[in-house]
């Protein structure tokens, strides 16, 4: 009877210790996701590099005539993933490819010394001599293989979905949209060589 009581007590102690074990967190403060197929017992001995931290991706879409930002947890947020989701949400057509995408760090050319974009360095910047200089901004250049034959009524919304998706995920101030290397031109919007898409507010946050 005494041995049985000691066994029950030991099991209870182990149960409490297991329940109180802290959740392993990654460098970003989010729980690590154990690689698929890894046993829980083995996971305890793996180095942090063996875990795949989750990332957040923001995809913009039009649904029920509402401009939405969808927040998704992903393991690898890339431009190809953003394209895949824009296709899934009906913003772009199946078969659309990204021919190129680059982020360029530039000086603000507005002449005001103040960045007006949502992600740029705000305010006037001065050098060591007190002279005003243009702040730094990050602009993107996205070159797609094709775009849908948008009507004039839906074109503005669809451009906002593409522009916001890349600007939000890459912290861009503006986005230049090219189609087969040429500036975008559609039913009601024609972008010149110096024209960019700018961040559109007024969206609703949703999650899936």
PDB file of N, CA and C in Angstrom, residues 144-204:
ATOM      1  N   UNK A 144       5.011  42.944 -62.799  1.00  0.00           N
ATOM      2  CA  UNK A 144       4.150  41.776 -62.990  1.00  0.00           C
ATOM      3  C   UNK A 144       4.084  41.373 -64.464  1.00  0.00           C
ATOM      4  N   UNK A 145       3.796  40.106 -64.684  1.00  0.00           N
ATOM      5  CA  UNK A 145       3.677  39.612 -66.056  1.00  0.00           C
ATOM      6  C   UNK A 145       2.366  40.017 -66.699  1.00  0.00           C
ATOM      7  N   UNK A 146       1.339  40.262 -65.873  1.00  0.00           N
ATOM      8  CA  UNK A 146       0.025  40.645 -66.384  1.00  0.00           C
ATOM      9  C   UNK A 146      -0.820  41.199 -65.248  1.00  0.00           C
ATOM     10  N   UNK A 147      -1.874  41.884 -65.596  1.00  0.00           N
ATOM     11  CA  UNK A 147      -2.886  42.324 -64.627  1.00  0.00           C
ATOM     12  C   UNK A 147      -4.244  42.028 -65.234  1.00  0.00           C
ATOM     13  N   UNK A 148      -5.263  41.852 -64.404  1.00  0.00           N
ATOM     14  CA  UNK A 148      -6.603  41.585 -64.930  1.00  0.00           C
ATOM     15  C   UNK A 148      -7.127  42.756 -65.767  1.00  0.00           C
ATOM     16  N   UNK A 149      -8.116  42.465 -66.559  1.00  0.00           N
ATOM     17  CA  UNK A 149      -8.769  43.507 -67.351  1.00  0.00           C
ATOM     18  C   UNK A 149      -9.805  44.184 -66.467  1.00  0.00           C
ATOM     19  N   UNK A 150      -9.300  44.982 -65.513  1.00  0.00           N
ATOM     20  CA  UNK A 150     -10.170  45.638 -64.558  1.00  0.00           C
ATOM     21  C   UNK A 150     -11.032  46.693 -65.229  1.00  0.00           C
ATOM     22  N   UNK A 151     -12.279  46.826 -64.768  1.00  0.00           N
ATOM     23  CA  UNK A 151     -13.121  47.925 -65.222  1.00  0.00           C
ATOM     24  C   UNK A 151     -12.677  49.190 -64.506  1.00  0.00           C
ATOM     25  N   UNK A 152     -13.094  50.334 -65.017  1.00  0.00           N
ATOM     26  CA  UNK A 152     -12.719  51.605 -64.390  1.00  0.00           C
ATOM     27  C   UNK A 152     -13.241  51.684 -62.965  1.00  0.00           C
ATOM     28  N   UNK A 153     -14.395  51.053 -62.699  1.00  0.00           N
ATOM     29  CA  UNK A 153     -15.003  51.123 -61.375  1.00  0.00           C
ATOM     30  C   UNK A 153     -14.198  50.350 -60.332  1.00  0.00           C
ATOM     31  N   UNK A 154     -13.634  49.207 -60.725  1.00  0.00           N
ATOM     32  CA  UNK A 154     -12.922  48.366 -59.759  1.00  0.00           C
ATOM     33  C   UNK A 154     -11.410  48.572 -59.790  1.00  0.00           C
ATOM     34  N   UNK A 155     -10.921  49.279 -60.779  1.00  0.00           N
ATOM     35  CA  UNK A 155      -9.470  49.434 -60.949  1.00  0.00           C
ATOM     36  C   UNK A 155      -8.797  50.075 -59.735  1.00  0.00           C
ATOM     37  N   UNK A 156      -9.362  51.148 -59.236  1.00  0.00           N
ATOM     38  CA  UNK A 156      -8.763  51.850 -58.102  1.00  0.00           C
ATOM     39  C   UNK A 156      -8.655  50.940 -56.887  1.00  0.00           C
ATOM     40  N   UNK A 157      -9.708  50.158 -56.618  1.00  0.00           N
ATOM     41  CA  UNK A 157      -9.692  49.255 -55.466  1.00  0.00           C
ATOM     42  C   UNK A 157      -8.638  48.160 -55.629  1.00  0.00           C
ATOM     43  N   UNK A 158      -8.532  47.603 -56.841  1.00  0.00           N
ATOM     44  CA  UNK A 158      -7.592  46.518 -57.064  1.00  0.00           C
ATOM     45  C   UNK A 158      -6.144  47.011 -56.996  1.00  0.00           C
ATOM     46  N   UNK A 159      -5.894  48.212 -57.495  1.00  0.00           N
ATOM     47  CA  UNK A 159      -4.552  48.786 -57.388  1.00  0.00           C
ATOM     48  C   UNK A 159      -4.195  49.031 -55.923  1.00  0.00           C
ATOM     49  N   UNK A 160      -5.187  49.451 -55.133  1.00  0.00           N
ATOM     50  CA  UNK A 160      -4.954  49.661 -53.704  1.00  0.00           C
ATOM     51  C   UNK A 160      -4.612  48.344 -53.015  1.00  0.00           C
ATOM     52  N   UNK A 161      -5.247  47.253 -53.420  1.00  0.00           N
ATOM     53  CA  UNK A 161      -4.966  45.946 -52.831  1.00  0.00           C
ATOM     54  C   UNK A 161      -3.526  45.513 -53.130  1.00  0.00           C
ATOM     55  N   UNK A 162      -3.111  45.660 -54.375  1.00  0.00           N
ATOM     56  CA  UNK A 162      -1.742  45.283 -54.751  1.00  0.00           C
ATOM     57  C   UNK A 162      -0.737  46.187 -54.056  1.00  0.00           C
ATOM     58  N   UNK A 163      -0.959  47.497 -54.154  1.00  0.00           N
ATOM     59  CA  UNK A 163      -0.021  48.446 -53.561  1.00  0.00           C
ATOM     60  C   UNK A 163       0.105  48.293 -52.063  1.00  0.00           C
ATOM     61  N   UNK A 164      -1.020  48.251 -51.347  1.00  0.00           N
ATOM     62  CA  UNK A 164      -0.980  48.137 -49.889  1.00  0.00           C
ATOM     63  C   UNK A 164      -0.333  46.842 -49.429  1.00  0.00           C
ATOM     64  N   UNK A 165      -0.596  45.742 -50.137  1.00  0.00           N
ATOM     65  CA  UNK A 165      -0.041  44.451 -49.742  1.00  0.00           C
ATOM     66  C   UNK A 165       1.480  44.494 -49.728  1.00  0.00           C
ATOM     67  N   UNK A 166       2.079  45.031 -50.764  1.00  0.00           N
ATOM     68  CA  UNK A 166       3.550  45.067 -50.824  1.00  0.00           C
ATOM     69  C   UNK A 166       4.121  46.176 -49.941  1.00  0.00           C
ATOM     70  N   UNK A 167       3.445  47.314 -49.864  1.00  0.00           N
ATOM     71  CA  UNK A 167       3.950  48.397 -49.017  1.00  0.00           C
ATOM     72  C   UNK A 167       3.901  48.017 -47.542  1.00  0.00           C
ATOM     73  N   UNK A 168       2.825  47.378 -47.116  1.00  0.00           N
ATOM     74  CA  UNK A 168       2.653  47.024 -45.711  1.00  0.00           C
ATOM     75  C   UNK A 168       3.652  45.959 -45.289  1.00  0.00           C
ATOM     76  N   UNK A 169       3.836  44.935 -46.100  1.00  0.00           N
ATOM     77  CA  UNK A 169       4.705  43.822 -45.721  1.00  0.00           C
ATOM     78  C   UNK A 169       6.186  44.154 -45.801  1.00  0.00           C
ATOM     79  N   UNK A 170       6.559  45.088 -46.662  1.00  0.00           N
ATOM     80  CA  UNK A 170       7.973  45.423 -46.827  1.00  0.00           C
ATOM     81  C   UNK A 170       8.318  46.809 -46.286  1.00  0.00           C
ATOM     82  N   UNK A 171       7.364  47.460 -45.625  1.00  0.00           N
ATOM     83  CA  UNK A 171       7.645  48.760 -45.030  1.00  0.00           C
ATOM     84  C   UNK A 171       8.020  49.813 -46.045  1.00  0.00           C
ATOM     85  N   UNK A 172       7.306  49.829 -47.178  1.00  0.00           N
ATOM     86  CA  UNK A 172       7.614  50.764 -48.259  1.00  0.00           C
ATOM     87  C   UNK A 172       6.806  52.046 -48.118  1.00  0.00           C
ATOM     88  N   UNK A 173       7.368  53.123 -48.627  1.00  0.00           N
ATOM     89  CA  UNK A 173       6.643  54.393 -48.652  1.00  0.00           C
ATOM     90  C   UNK A 173       5.759  54.492 -49.890  1.00  0.00           C
ATOM     91  N   UNK A 174       6.267  53.990 -51.018  1.00  0.00           N
ATOM     92  CA  UNK A 174       5.510  54.014 -52.268  1.00  0.00           C
ATOM     93  C   UNK A 174       5.889  52.780 -53.085  1.00  0.00           C
ATOM     94  N   UNK A 175       5.052  52.475 -54.078  1.00  0.00           N
ATOM     95  CA  UNK A 175       5.312  51.316 -54.934  1.00  0.00           C
ATOM     96  C   UNK A 175       5.102  51.690 -56.392  1.00  0.00           C
ATOM     97  N   UNK A 176       6.120  51.430 -57.198  1.00  0.00           N
ATOM     98  CA  UNK A 176       5.986  51.609 -58.644  1.00  0.00           C
ATOM     99  C   UNK A 176       5.502  50.287 -59.229  1.00  0.00           C
ATOM    100  N   UNK A 177       4.405  50.323 -59.979  1.00  0.00           N
ATOM    101  CA  UNK A 177       3.847  49.117 -60.574  1.00  0.00           C
ATOM    102  C   UNK A 177       4.138  49.084 -62.070  1.00  0.00           C
ATOM    103  N   UNK A 178       4.822  48.022 -62.490  1.00  0.00           N
ATOM    104  CA  UNK A 178       5.120  47.804 -63.897  1.00  0.00           C
ATOM    105  C   UNK A 178       4.423  46.535 -64.373  1.00  0.00           C
ATOM    106  N   UNK A 179       4.092  46.512 -65.645  1.00  0.00           N
ATOM    107  CA  UNK A 179       3.538  45.308 -66.277  1.00  0.00           C
ATOM    108  C   UNK A 179       4.401  45.015 -67.500  1.00  0.00           C
ATOM    109  N   UNK A 180       5.113  43.893 -67.442  1.00  0.00           N
ATOM    110  CA  UNK A 180       6.077  43.547 -68.482  1.00  0.00           C
ATOM    111  C   UNK A 180       7.071  44.680 -68.730  1.00  0.00           C
ATOM    112  N   UNK A 181       7.516  45.296 -67.652  1.00  0.00           N
ATOM    113  CA  UNK A 181       8.545  46.318 -67.740  1.00  0.00           C
ATOM    114  C   UNK A 181       8.052  47.705 -68.069  1.00  0.00           C
ATOM    115  N   UNK A 182       6.751  47.855 -68.316  1.00  0.00           N
ATOM    116  CA  UNK A 182       6.175  49.152 -68.668  1.00  0.00           C
ATOM    117  C   UNK A 182       5.304  49.663 -67.528  1.00  0.00           C
ATOM    118  N   UNK A 183       5.279  50.975 -67.325  1.00  0.00           N
ATOM    119  CA  UNK A 183       4.435  51.561 -66.290  1.00  0.00           C
ATOM    120  C   UNK A 183       2.980  51.162 -66.508  1.00  0.00           C
ATOM    121  N   UNK A 184       2.286  50.911 -65.399  1.00  0.00           N
ATOM    122  CA  UNK A 184       0.898  50.451 -65.481  1.00  0.00           C
ATOM    123  C   UNK A 184       0.012  51.447 -66.209  1.00  0.00           C
ATOM    124  N   UNK A 185      -0.842  50.909 -67.068  1.00  0.00           N
ATOM    125  CA  UNK A 185      -1.847  51.719 -67.761  1.00  0.00           C
ATOM    126  C   UNK A 185      -3.109  50.879 -67.885  1.00  0.00           C
ATOM    127  N   UNK A 186      -4.233  51.424 -67.376  1.00  0.00           N
ATOM    128  CA  UNK A 186      -5.471  50.660 -67.389  1.00  0.00           C
ATOM    129  C   UNK A 186      -6.652  51.458 -67.886  1.00  0.00           C
ATOM    130  N   UNK A 187      -7.835  51.027 -67.455  1.00  0.00           N
ATOM    131  CA  UNK A 187      -9.073  51.622 -67.948  1.00  0.00           C
ATOM    132  C   UNK A 187      -9.199  53.090 -67.562  1.00  0.00           C
ATOM    133  N   UNK A 188      -8.792  53.414 -66.347  1.00  0.00           N
ATOM    134  CA  UNK A 188      -8.939  54.796 -65.901  1.00  0.00           C
ATOM    135  C   UNK A 188      -7.705  55.386 -65.258  1.00  0.00           C
ATOM    136  N   UNK A 189      -6.675  54.548 -65.051  1.00  0.00           N
ATOM    137  CA  UNK A 189      -5.450  54.999 -64.392  1.00  0.00           C
ATOM    138  C   UNK A 189      -4.257  54.721 -65.298  1.00  0.00           C
ATOM    139  N   UNK A 190      -3.459  55.742 -65.532  1.00  0.00           N
ATOM    140  CA  UNK A 190      -2.215  55.604 -66.293  1.00  0.00           C
ATOM    141  C   UNK A 190      -1.095  56.195 -65.462  1.00  0.00           C
ATOM    142  N   UNK A 191      -0.107  55.360 -65.148  1.00  0.00           N
ATOM    143  CA  UNK A 191       1.025  55.803 -64.340  1.00  0.00           C
ATOM    144  C   UNK A 191       2.205  56.150 -65.237  1.00  0.00           C
ATOM    145  N   UNK A 192       2.791  57.319 -65.007  1.00  0.00           N
ATOM    146  CA  UNK A 192       3.976  57.706 -65.740  1.00  0.00           C
ATOM    147  C   UNK A 192       5.214  57.062 -65.143  1.00  0.00           C
ATOM    148  N   UNK A 193       6.356  57.322 -65.760  1.00  0.00           N
ATOM    149  CA  UNK A 193       7.609  56.710 -65.288  1.00  0.00           C
ATOM    150  C   UNK A 193       7.985  57.163 -63.882  1.00  0.00           C
ATOM    151  N   UNK A 194       7.492  58.316 -63.447  1.00  0.00           N
ATOM    152  CA  UNK A 194       7.801  58.830 -62.107  1.00  0.00           C
ATOM    153  C   UNK A 194       6.633  58.705 -61.138  1.00  0.00           C
ATOM    154  N   UNK A 195       5.600  57.981 -61.526  1.00  0.00           N
ATOM    155  CA  UNK A 195       4.409  57.844 -60.689  1.00  0.00           C
ATOM    156  C   UNK A 195       4.467  56.564 -59.860  1.00  0.00           C
ATOM    157  N   UNK A 196       3.963  56.662 -58.644  1.00  0.00           N
ATOM    158  CA  UNK A 196       3.943  55.530 -57.716  1.00  0.00           C
ATOM    159  C   UNK A 196       2.544  55.353 -57.144  1.00  0.00           C
ATOM    160  N   UNK A 197       2.265  54.117 -56.717  1.00  0.00           N
ATOM    161  CA  UNK A 197       1.079  53.878 -55.907  1.00  0.00           C
ATOM    162  C   UNK A 197       1.408  54.302 -54.486  1.00  0.00           C
ATOM    163  N   UNK A 198       0.459  54.907 -53.801  1.00  0.00           N
ATOM    164  CA  UNK A 198       0.651  55.321 -52.417  1.00  0.00           C
ATOM    165  C   UNK A 198      -0.290  54.539 -51.510  1.00  0.00           C
ATOM    166  N   UNK A 199       0.071  54.474 -50.240  1.00  0.00           N
ATOM    167  CA  UNK A 199      -0.684  53.677 -49.281  1.00  0.00           C
ATOM    168  C   UNK A 199      -2.088  54.233 -49.097  1.00  0.00           C
ATOM    169  N   UNK A 200      -3.067  53.324 -49.158  1.00  0.00           N
ATOM    170  CA  UNK A 200      -4.471  53.698 -48.998  1.00  0.00           C
ATOM    171  C   UNK A 200      -4.964  53.247 -47.621  1.00  0.00           C
ATOM    172  N   UNK A 201      -5.523  54.188 -46.875  1.00  0.00           N
ATOM    173  CA  UNK A 201      -6.086  53.857 -45.563  1.00  0.00           C
ATOM    174  C   UNK A 201      -7.583  53.565 -45.706  1.00  0.00           C
ATOM    175  N   UNK A 202      -8.246  53.408 -44.597  1.00  0.00           N
ATOM    176  CA  UNK A 202      -9.688  53.170 -44.641  1.00  0.00           C
ATOM    177  C   UNK A 202     -10.064  51.712 -44.789  1.00  0.00           C
ATOM    178  N   UNK A 203      -9.122  50.810 -44.511  1.00  0.00           N
ATOM    179  CA  UNK A 203      -9.407  49.380 -44.609  1.00  0.00           C
ATOM    180  C   UNK A 203      -9.954  48.861 -43.276  1.00  0.00           C
ATOM    181  N   UNK A 204     -10.509  47.648 -43.325  1.00  0.00           N
ATOM    182  CA  UNK A 204     -11.001  46.983 -42.130  1.00  0.00           C
ATOM    183  C   UNK A 204     -10.110  45.770 -41.858  1.00  0.00           C
TER     184      UNK A 204
END
